[in-house]
Amino acid sequence: MGEQMQIGEVAERTELSLRTIRYYEEVGLVVPSARSQGGFRLYTEPDVERLQLIKRMKPLGFQLEEMRDLLAILDPVPGSPSIEDPAARLDEFSETAEKACAHLRAKLVVAEDFAALLRSHRSAGPARPSETAERSPR
């Protein structure tokens, strides 16, 4: 079966919180491969890879049902839902991901511009009180 890890190690490796990993188990996105005699969750490398896949979906705005369907296509496990026309569904997911990436890139440009503005103000030094008063709307 391979090396088994407890949830704490999996959380470290995936940079997900214990709470998030437990939630993903609760909603059926990832299930630990085994339990120890003491009842601790035990995960294997494929479980960690599945969590990494879920982690990549999250910032792109995929909802739980979409994640479930996408996992059924990309990483099917026993009990995965059957997907009608997986190739067409994968095309839809790909298009959604591309649009989300474009949106995130646009937001990043705005954030980088703002950070550059702040850097320029820091390097120019603090504004003098009279400059601040002149700029402030009344």
C-alpha positions as a Python dict, from the first residue, in 0.01 Angstrom:
ca = {
    (1, 'M'): (0, 0, 0),
    (2, 'G'): (298, 233, 47),
    (3, 'E'): (394, 466, 326),
    (4, 'Q'): (108, 578, 546),
    (5, 'M'): (97, 926, 698),
    (6, 'Q'): (-114, 1075, 971),
    (7, 'I'): (-320, 1385, 903),
    (8, 'G'): (-63, 1623, 1058),
    (9, 'E'): (206, 1520, 809),
    (10, 'V'): (-43, 1543, 523),
    (11, 'A'): (-142, 1893, 638),
    (12, 'E'): (224, 1998, 637),
    (13, 'R'): (289, 1851, 294),
    (14, 'T'): (-22, 2000, 135),
    (15, 'E'): (-24, 2327, 330),
    (16, 'L'): (-389, 2264, 411),
    (17, 'S'): (-530, 2289, 762),
    (18, 'L'): (-640, 1982, 953),
    (19, 'R'): (-989, 2127, 951),
    (20, 'T'): (-987, 2161, 570),
    (21, 'I'): (-865, 1804, 522),
    (22, 'R'): (-1135, 1674, 757),
    (23, 'Y'): (-1395, 1880, 572),
    (24, 'Y'): (-1288, 1736, 238),
    (25, 'E'): (-1330, 1391, 392),
    (26, 'E'): (-1673, 1484, 530),
    (27, 'V'): (-1797, 1595, 186),
    (28, 'G'): (-1646, 1290, 16),
    (29, 'L'): (-1370, 1453, -190),
    (30, 'V'): (-1091, 1255, -26),
    (31, 'V'): (-1109, 960, 207),
    (32, 'P'): (-812, 835, 409),
    (33, 'S'): (-683, 504, 276),
    (34, 'A'): (-692, 349, 623),
    (35, 'R'): (-731, 406, 993),
    (36, 'S'): (-486, 308, 1263),
    (37, 'Q'): (-591, 78, 1545),
    (38, 'G'): (-637, 391, 1752),
    (39, 'G'): (-871, 539, 1488),
    (40, 'F'): (-625, 791, 1340),
    (41, 'R'): (-666, 873, 973),
    (42, 'L'): (-390, 726, 759),
    (43, 'Y'): (-315, 866, 416),
    (44, 'T'): (-99, 742, 131),
    (45, 'E'): (83, 929, -145),
    (46, 'P'): (-216, 901, -384),
    (47, 'D'): (-434, 1061, -111),
    (48, 'V'): (-187, 1350, -84),
    (49, 'E'): (-185, 1390, -463),
    (50, 'R'): (-565, 1400, -462),
    (51, 'L'): (-560, 1674, -196),
    (52, 'Q'): (-308, 1869, -405),
    (53, 'L'): (-544, 1841, -701),
    (54, 'I'): (-833, 1972, -491),
    (55, 'K'): (-611, 2254, -365),
    (56, 'R'): (-545, 2360, -726),
    (57, 'M'): (-918, 2373, -802),
    (58, 'K'): (-1012, 2596, -509),
    (59, 'P'): (-862, 2930, -626),
    (60, 'L'): (-1028, 2881, -965),
    (61, 'G'): (-1370, 2888, -803),
    (62, 'F'): (-1477, 2528, -859),
    (63, 'Q'): (-1772, 2433, -638),
    (64, 'L'): (-1790, 2102, -448),
    (65, 'E'): (-2005, 1926, -709),
    (66, 'E'): (-1772, 2040, -986),
    (67, 'M'): (-1473, 1922, -785),
    (68, 'R'): (-1641, 1585, -735),
    (69, 'D'): (-1707, 1552, -1109),
    (70, 'L'): (-1359, 1669, -1204),
    (71, 'L'): (-1198, 1425, -961),
    (72, 'A'): (-1413, 1146, -1108),
    (73, 'I'): (-1256, 1225, -1445),
    (74, 'L'): (-896, 1302, -1342),
    (75, 'D'): (-853, 1074, -1041),
    (76, 'P'): (-1131, 817, -1027),
    (77, 'V'): (-1152, 605, -714),
    (78, 'P'): (-1400, 331, -623),
    (79, 'G'): (-1736, 496, -568),
    (80, 'S'): (-1663, 794, -796),
    (81, 'P'): (-1970, 916, -981),
    (82, 'S'): (-1991, 816, -1344),
    (83, 'I'): (-1967, 1117, -1571),
    (84, 'E'): (-2165, 1129, -1891),
    (85, 'D'): (-1934, 1229, -2179),
    (86, 'P'): (-1619, 1289, -1969),
    (87, 'A'): (-1430, 1444, -2263),
    (88, 'A'): (-1695, 1714, -2314),
    (89, 'R'): (-1715, 1776, -1939),
    (90, 'L'): (-1336, 1806, -1923),
    (91, 'D'): (-1350, 2063, -2204),
    (92, 'E'): (-1602, 2264, -1998),
    (93, 'F'): (-1381, 2246, -1689),
    (94, 'S'): (-1079, 2350, -1893),
    (95, 'E'): (-1262, 2653, -2031),
    (96, 'T'): (-1377, 2750, -1681),
    (97, 'A'): (-1021, 2718, -1551),
    (98, 'E'): (-880, 2930, -1835),
    (99, 'K'): (-1135, 3206, -1768),
    (100, 'A'): (-1061, 3197, -1396),
    (101, 'C'): (-687, 3220, -1464),
    (102, 'A'): (-739, 3522, -1690),
    (103, 'H'): (-947, 3688, -1418),
    (104, 'L'): (-681, 3615, -1155),
    (105, 'R'): (-406, 3753, -1383),
    (106, 'A'): (-603, 4076, -1426),
    (107, 'K'): (-645, 4106, -1049),
    (108, 'L'): (-274, 4042, -1004),
    (109, 'V'): (-188, 4328, -1242),
    (110, 'V'): (-401, 4564, -1032),
    (111, 'A'): (-244, 4438, -709),
    (112, 'E'): (110, 4471, -849),
    (113, 'D'): (38, 4825, -968),
    (114, 'F'): (-86, 4916, -622),
    (115, 'A'): (217, 4757, -453),
    (116, 'A'): (445, 4954, -688),
    (117, 'L'): (260, 5274, -596),
    (118, 'L'): (316, 5202, -227),
    (119, 'R'): (685, 5126, -289),
    (120, 'S'): (728, 5455, -473),
    (121, 'H'): (567, 5645, -185),
    (122, 'R'): (789, 5468, 68),
    (123, 'S'): (1106, 5548, -125),
    (124, 'A'): (998, 5913, -161),
    (125, 'G'): (969, 5941, 215),
    (126, 'P'): (673, 6054, 421),
    (127, 'A'): (460, 6336, 285),
    (128, 'R'): (502, 6669, 458),
    (129, 'P'): (197, 6784, 659),
    (130, 'S'): (127, 7074, 422),
    (131, 'E'): (130, 6837, 118),
    (132, 'T'): (-113, 6606, 292),
    (133, 'A'): (-349, 6891, 381),
    (134, 'E'): (-342, 7023, 24),
    (135, 'R'): (-437, 6681, -116),
    (136, 'S'): (-712, 6603, 136),
    (137, 'P'): (-1063, 6679, 16),
    (138, 'R'): (-1267, 6887, 255),
}
